[in-house]
Structures are given as structure tokens and as C-alpha cells.
Short mmCIF file of C-alpha atoms in Angstrom, two decimals:
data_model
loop_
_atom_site.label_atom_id
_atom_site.label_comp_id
_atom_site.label_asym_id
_atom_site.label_seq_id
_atom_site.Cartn_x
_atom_site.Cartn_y
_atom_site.Cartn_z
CA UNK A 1 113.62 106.84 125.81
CA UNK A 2 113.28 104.65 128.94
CA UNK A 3 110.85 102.25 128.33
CA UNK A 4 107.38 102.98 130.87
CA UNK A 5 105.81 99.94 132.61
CA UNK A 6 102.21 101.93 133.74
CA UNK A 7 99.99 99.19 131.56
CA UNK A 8 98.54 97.11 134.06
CA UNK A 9 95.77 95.62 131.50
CA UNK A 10 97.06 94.67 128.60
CA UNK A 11 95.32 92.51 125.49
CA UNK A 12 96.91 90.72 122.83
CA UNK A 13 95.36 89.01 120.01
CA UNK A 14 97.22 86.29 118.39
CA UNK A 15 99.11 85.80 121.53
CA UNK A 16 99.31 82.09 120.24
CA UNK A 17 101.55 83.26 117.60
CA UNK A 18 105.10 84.13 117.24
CA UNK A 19 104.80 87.65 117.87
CA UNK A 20 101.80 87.84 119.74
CA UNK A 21 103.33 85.29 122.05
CA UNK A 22 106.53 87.32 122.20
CA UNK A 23 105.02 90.58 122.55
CA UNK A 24 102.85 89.01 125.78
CA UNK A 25 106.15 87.79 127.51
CA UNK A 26 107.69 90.89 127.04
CA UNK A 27 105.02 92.78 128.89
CA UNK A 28 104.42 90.00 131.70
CA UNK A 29 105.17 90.83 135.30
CA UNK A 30 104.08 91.49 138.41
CA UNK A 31 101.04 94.04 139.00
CA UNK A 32 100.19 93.37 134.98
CA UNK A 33 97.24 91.54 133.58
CA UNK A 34 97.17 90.04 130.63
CA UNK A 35 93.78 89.09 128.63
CA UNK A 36 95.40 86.48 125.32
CA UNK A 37 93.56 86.06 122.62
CA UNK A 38 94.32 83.16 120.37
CA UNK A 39 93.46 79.80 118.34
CA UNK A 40 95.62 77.48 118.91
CA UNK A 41 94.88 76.57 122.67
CA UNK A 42 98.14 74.27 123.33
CA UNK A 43 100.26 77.31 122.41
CA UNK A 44 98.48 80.11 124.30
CA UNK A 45 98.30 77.66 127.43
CA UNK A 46 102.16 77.84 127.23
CA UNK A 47 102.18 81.52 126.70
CA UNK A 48 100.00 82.07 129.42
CA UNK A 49 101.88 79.83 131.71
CA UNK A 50 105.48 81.79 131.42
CA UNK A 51 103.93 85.17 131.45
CA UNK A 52 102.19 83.82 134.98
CA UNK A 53 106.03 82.69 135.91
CA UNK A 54 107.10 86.24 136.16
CA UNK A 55 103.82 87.26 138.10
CA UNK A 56 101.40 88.44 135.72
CA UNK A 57 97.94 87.90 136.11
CA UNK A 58 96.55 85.97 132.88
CA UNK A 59 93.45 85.02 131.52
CA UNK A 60 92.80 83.47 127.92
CA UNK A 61 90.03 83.40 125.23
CA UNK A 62 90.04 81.11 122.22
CA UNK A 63 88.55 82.95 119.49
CA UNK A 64 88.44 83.32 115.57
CA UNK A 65 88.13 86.99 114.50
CA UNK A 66 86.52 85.78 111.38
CA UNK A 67 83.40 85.77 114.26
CA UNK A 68 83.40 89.25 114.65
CA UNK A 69 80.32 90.20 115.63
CA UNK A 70 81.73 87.61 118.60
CA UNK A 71 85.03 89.26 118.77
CA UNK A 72 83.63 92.49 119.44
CA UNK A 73 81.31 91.25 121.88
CA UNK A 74 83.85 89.61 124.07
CA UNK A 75 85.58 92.46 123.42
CA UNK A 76 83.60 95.51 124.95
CA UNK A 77 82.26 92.96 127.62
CA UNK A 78 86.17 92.70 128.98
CA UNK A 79 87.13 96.39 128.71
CA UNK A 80 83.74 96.78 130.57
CA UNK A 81 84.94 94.71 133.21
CA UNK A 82 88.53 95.66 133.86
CA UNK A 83 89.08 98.58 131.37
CA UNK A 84 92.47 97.95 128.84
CA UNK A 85 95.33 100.59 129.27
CA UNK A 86 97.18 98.71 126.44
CA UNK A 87 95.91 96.89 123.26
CA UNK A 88 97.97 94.84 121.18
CA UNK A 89 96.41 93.88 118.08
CA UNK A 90 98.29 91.26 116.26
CA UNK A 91 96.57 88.61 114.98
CA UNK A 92 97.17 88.25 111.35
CA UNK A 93 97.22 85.84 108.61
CA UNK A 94 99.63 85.40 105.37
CA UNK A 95 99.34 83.92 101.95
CA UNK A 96 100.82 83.50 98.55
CA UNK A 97 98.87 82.29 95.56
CA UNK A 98 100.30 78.72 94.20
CA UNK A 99 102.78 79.03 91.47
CA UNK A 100 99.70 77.05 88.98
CA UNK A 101 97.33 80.36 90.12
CA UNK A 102 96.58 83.19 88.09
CA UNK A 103 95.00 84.89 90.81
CA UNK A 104 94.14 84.17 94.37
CA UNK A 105 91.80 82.21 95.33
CA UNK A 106 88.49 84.36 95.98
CA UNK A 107 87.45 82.54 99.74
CA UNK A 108 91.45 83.45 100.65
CA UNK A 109 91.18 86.94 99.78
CA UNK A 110 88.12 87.15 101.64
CA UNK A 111 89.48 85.87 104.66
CA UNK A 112 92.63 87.57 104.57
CA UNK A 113 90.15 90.69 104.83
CA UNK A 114 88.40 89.98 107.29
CA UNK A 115 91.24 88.79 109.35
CA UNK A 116 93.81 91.43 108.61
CA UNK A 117 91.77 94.11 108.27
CA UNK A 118 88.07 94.30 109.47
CA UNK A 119 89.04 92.48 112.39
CA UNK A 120 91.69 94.49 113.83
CA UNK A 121 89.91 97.76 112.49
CA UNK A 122 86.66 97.40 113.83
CA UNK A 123 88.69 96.02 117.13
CA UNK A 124 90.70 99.20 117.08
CA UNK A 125 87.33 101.70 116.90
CA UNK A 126 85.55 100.24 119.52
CA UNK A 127 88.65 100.10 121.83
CA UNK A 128 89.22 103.61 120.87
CA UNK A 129 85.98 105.05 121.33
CA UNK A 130 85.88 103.48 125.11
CA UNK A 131 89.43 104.72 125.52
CA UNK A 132 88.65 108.06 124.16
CA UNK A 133 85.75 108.57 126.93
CA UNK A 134 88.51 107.49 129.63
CA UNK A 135 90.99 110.03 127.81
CA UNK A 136 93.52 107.36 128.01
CA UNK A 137 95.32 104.87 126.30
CA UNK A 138 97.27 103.13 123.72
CA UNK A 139 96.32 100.68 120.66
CA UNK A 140 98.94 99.07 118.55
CA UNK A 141 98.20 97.53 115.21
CA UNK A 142 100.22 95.36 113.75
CA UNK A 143 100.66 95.82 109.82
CA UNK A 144 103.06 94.68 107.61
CA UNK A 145 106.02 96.00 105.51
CA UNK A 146 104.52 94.62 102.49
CA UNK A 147 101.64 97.32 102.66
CA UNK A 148 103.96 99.40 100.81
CA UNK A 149 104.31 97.05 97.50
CA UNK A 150 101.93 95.87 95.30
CA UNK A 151 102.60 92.09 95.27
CA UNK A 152 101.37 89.99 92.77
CA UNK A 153 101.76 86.72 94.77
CA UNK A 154 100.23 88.16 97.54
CA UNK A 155 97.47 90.69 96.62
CA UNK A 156 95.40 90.07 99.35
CA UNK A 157 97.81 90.19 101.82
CA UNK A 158 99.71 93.55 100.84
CA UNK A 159 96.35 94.58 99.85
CA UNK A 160 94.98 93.98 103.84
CA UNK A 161 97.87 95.71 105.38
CA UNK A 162 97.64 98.67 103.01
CA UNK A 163 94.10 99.09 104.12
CA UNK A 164 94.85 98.72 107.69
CA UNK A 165 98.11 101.05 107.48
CA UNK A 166 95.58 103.74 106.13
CA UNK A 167 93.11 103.00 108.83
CA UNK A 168 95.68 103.20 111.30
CA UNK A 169 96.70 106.78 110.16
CA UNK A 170 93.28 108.02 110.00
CA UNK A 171 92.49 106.56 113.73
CA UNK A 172 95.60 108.18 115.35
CA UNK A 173 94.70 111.40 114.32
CA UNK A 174 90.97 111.01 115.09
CA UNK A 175 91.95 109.84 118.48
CA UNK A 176 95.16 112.40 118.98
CA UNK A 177 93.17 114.90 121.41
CA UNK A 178 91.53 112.36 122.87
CA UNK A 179 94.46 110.82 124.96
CA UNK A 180 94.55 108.00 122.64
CA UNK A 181 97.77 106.68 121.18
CA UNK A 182 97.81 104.64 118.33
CA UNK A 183 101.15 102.92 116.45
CA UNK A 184 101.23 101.21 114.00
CA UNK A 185 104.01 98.45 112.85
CA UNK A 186 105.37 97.67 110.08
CA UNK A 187 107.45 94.63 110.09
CA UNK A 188 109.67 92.85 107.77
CA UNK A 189 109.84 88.94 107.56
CA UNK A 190 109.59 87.37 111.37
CA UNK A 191 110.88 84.37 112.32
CA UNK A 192 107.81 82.63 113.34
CA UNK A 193 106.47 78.88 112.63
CA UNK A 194 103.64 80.41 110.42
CA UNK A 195 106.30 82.36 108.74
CA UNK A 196 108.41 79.35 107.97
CA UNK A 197 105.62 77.81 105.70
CA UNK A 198 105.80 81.07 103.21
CA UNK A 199 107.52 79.81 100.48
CA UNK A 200 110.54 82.00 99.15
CA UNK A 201 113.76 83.83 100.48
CA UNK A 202 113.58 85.76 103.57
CA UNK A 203 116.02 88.47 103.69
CA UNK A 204 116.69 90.58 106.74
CA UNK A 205 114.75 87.95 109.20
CA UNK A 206 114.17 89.25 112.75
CA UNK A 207 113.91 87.48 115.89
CA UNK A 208 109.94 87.62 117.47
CA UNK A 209 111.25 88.53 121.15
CA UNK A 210 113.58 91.37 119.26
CA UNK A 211 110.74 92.65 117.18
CA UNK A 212 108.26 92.75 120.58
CA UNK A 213 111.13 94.82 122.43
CA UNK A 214 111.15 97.28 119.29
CA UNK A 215 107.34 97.47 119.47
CA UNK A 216 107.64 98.45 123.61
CA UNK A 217 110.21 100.91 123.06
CA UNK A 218 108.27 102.82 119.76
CA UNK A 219 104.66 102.70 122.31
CA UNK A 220 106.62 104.02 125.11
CA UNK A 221 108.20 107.14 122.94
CA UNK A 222 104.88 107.57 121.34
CA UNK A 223 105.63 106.72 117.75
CA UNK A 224 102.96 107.06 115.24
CA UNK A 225 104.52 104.44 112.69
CA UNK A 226 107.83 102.23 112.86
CA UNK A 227 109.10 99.96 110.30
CA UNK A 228 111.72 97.50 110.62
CA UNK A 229 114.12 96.23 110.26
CA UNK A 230 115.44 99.99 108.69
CA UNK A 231 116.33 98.88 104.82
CA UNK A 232 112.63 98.31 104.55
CA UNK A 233 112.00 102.05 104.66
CA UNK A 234 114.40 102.63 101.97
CA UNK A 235 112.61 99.73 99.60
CA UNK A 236 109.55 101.57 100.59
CA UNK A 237 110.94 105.08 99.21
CA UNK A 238 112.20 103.24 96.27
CA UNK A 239 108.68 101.67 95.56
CA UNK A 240 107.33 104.99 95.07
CA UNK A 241 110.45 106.86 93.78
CA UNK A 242 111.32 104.19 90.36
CA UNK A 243 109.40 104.33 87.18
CA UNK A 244 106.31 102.14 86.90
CA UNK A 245 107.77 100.33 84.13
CA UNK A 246 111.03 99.67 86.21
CA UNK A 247 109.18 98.89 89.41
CA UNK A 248 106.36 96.40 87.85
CA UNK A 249 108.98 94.16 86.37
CA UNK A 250 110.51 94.34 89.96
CA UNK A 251 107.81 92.99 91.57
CA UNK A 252 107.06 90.61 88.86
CA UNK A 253 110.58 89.15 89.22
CA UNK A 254 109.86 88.96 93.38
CA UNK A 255 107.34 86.26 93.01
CA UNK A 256 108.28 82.90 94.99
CA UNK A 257 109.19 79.63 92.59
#
């Protein structure tokens, strides 16, 4: 399906990120604003100033989600303003307990909550309830292929995305007859710079600006779910299709050196 180009404001959290950054180039031209959301103000000023290259409109907001009674705030004050057609949730955080750990630590598995799922969740309903009284638009949550697997050196990370895949689910078909779209994405390993610093092999990487073009195509055809790159559905299947015995000492024999 041709791709549509009828968002004219657009938000994207994590835009200082690989993805996020990506994902806000890739929508950037002329007649298009773009609200980015990030921490890391050198690299969203950069993001911010190619996406105005091509003619979009941009405005930035440094914020930490772990603040969300903040984020939200911001959050329904902007769509107040100049109502969002688009929103790209991305923001996201990764970890892997050290090879010397039993277990995570307990403040990282709090954090990874709140950041990869309360945050985008709670970001999601309130976008969707003002969308739902406009009867239009689209929210995209970015999950994680490793949702699917229980990982032992990264419990609260699978564990995160698992929640927010579920939450995802249950959203789009709240907001179905409501005008509402919501996808949700399910990536493999991304070549990114906070990607880099995950310890381990990376099979199957992908490319940020080739994941965000996947992304636009899958919102513009209305896909519920996509997950890529494609072998990742069949580990998925296989996940839930081998015997526990068979698939524990699987993921046991994943875990990073």
C-alpha cells in the first residue's frame, strides 16, 4: 500500500534515540509538525535541525518519563494546543543483568517498568481517550521482539515489553470503533548506539532509518502488530510450539558471556 502523508502533528518520544530519531526524519517535511521528546538535548537538537531542513515545523521537550505525572501533563497540555494526528511512542530502555548477578537488580527492574511500560501505557490512554473524542487518529507503540521469550538475562526487559504488547492489544480493540488506530512493533536487534552497549551477538541487525520506513508503511496499511525482521516470528512460534524442558535450556544457553 502507498504510503499516506495526512499527519500534520506528529510526536515522538525518544526522538533522541536511534529509532526515535529515525522515525522523526522519516516523517519530516513540509506542512508537518513535529513535537520531539527526548533526554539527551545535543542529539535531539540535531534531530530537530534536519527534520527543519526538509521543512517541517519542530519543537522539542527534554523530559524523563520516569516523571510521569510530568509527562502526562506536558502531554495533554500539547494535544490541547495543536491536537496530535500521529503518536509515536518510542522511548525505551534495555538491560541485561551482569554475568556475577543472580537476578536483576531490584531499582533496574523498577525503572525498566516504569519506562517501558507505565510510561508509554499511560501515554497511550490519555492520547487515546482525546483521540477517541476527535474520532481520529493513530498511536504506535514501540515493543520489542523479546516480549515473546522469557529471558533470564533480561527479565525486566522481556518482562516490560510483554506487558506493553498485551496493553497494546487490549487498547486497539478498545479504541477500534472509535477511529483510533493503534500498532504495535515488534522489533528485533537495531543498530543504535544504546544498542551497541548490550553485550552479546546480534543476529539479524537492522538499520534504524530501514526499521522507521517499515513502521510508516505497517501505520499507513493499518496493521495491528508487525514484527521484524520476519525469522523473529518463526522463533516466536517456536517459543510456544517446543517442550518446556527443550525451550528452558534454550533460553538458558542464550544468556550473554
Amino acid at each position: 500500500m502507498t504510503e499516506s502523508f495526512t499527519h500534520n502533528r506528529i510526536l515522538v518520544t525518544g526522538a533522541s534515540g536511534g529509532l526515535g530519531g529515525a522515525l522523526a526524519q522519516h516523517y519530516a517535511r513540509k506542512n508537518v509538525t513535529l513535537s520531539l521528546w527526548g533526554r539527551d538535548r545535543a542529539r535531539l537538537e540535531a534531530v530537530a535541525e534536519r527534520c527543519r531542513s526538509v521543512g517541517a515545523q519542530v519543537d522539542i521537550r527534554m523530559l524523563d518519563l520516569t516523571d510521569l505525572p510530568a509527562a502526562l501533563a506536558a502531554l495533554e497540555d500539547e494535544d490541547a494546543k495543536q491536537p496530535f494526528d500521529l503518536a509515536l511512542l518510542v522511548a525505551g530502555r534495555g538491560d541485561v543483568k551482569r554475568a556475577d548477578e543472580q537476578v536483576e537488580d531490584a531499582e533496574i527492574v523498577a525503572r525498566l517498568a516504569a519506562i517501558n511500560f507505565a510510561a508509554p501505557a499511560a501515554m497511550a490512554a490519555l492520547l487515546g481517550r482525546r483521540m477517541a473524542a476527535r474520532r481520529h487518529g493513530r498511536i504506535v507503540l514501540i515493543g520489542s521482539a523479546a516480549a515473546f521469550h522469557s529471558l533470564p538475562f533480561a527479565a525486566a526487559y522481556s518482562g516490560s515489553k510483554a506487558g506493553l504488547a498485551r496493553f497494546a492489544d487490549a487498547l486497539r480493540l478498545g479504541l477500534r470503533e472509535h477511529g483510533v488506530q493503534v500498532t504495535l512493533v515488534s522489533p528485533g536487534f537495531i543498530d543504535t548506539a544504546t544498542g551497541r552497549k548490550v553485550p552479546g551477538p546480534k543476529p539479524m541487525l537492522m538499520a534504524p532509518d530501514a526499521v522507521a520506513a517499515r513502521i510508516a508503511r505497517a501505520v499507513a496499511a493499518g496493521t495491528a502488530h508487525i514484527v521484524l525482521p520476519w525469522p523473529f516470528v518463526a522463533l516466536r512460534w517456536l517459543d510456544r510450539l517446543l517442550p518446556a524442558l527443550l525451550r528452558d535450556r534454550l533460553l538458558l544457553a542464550l544468556s550473554p558471556p
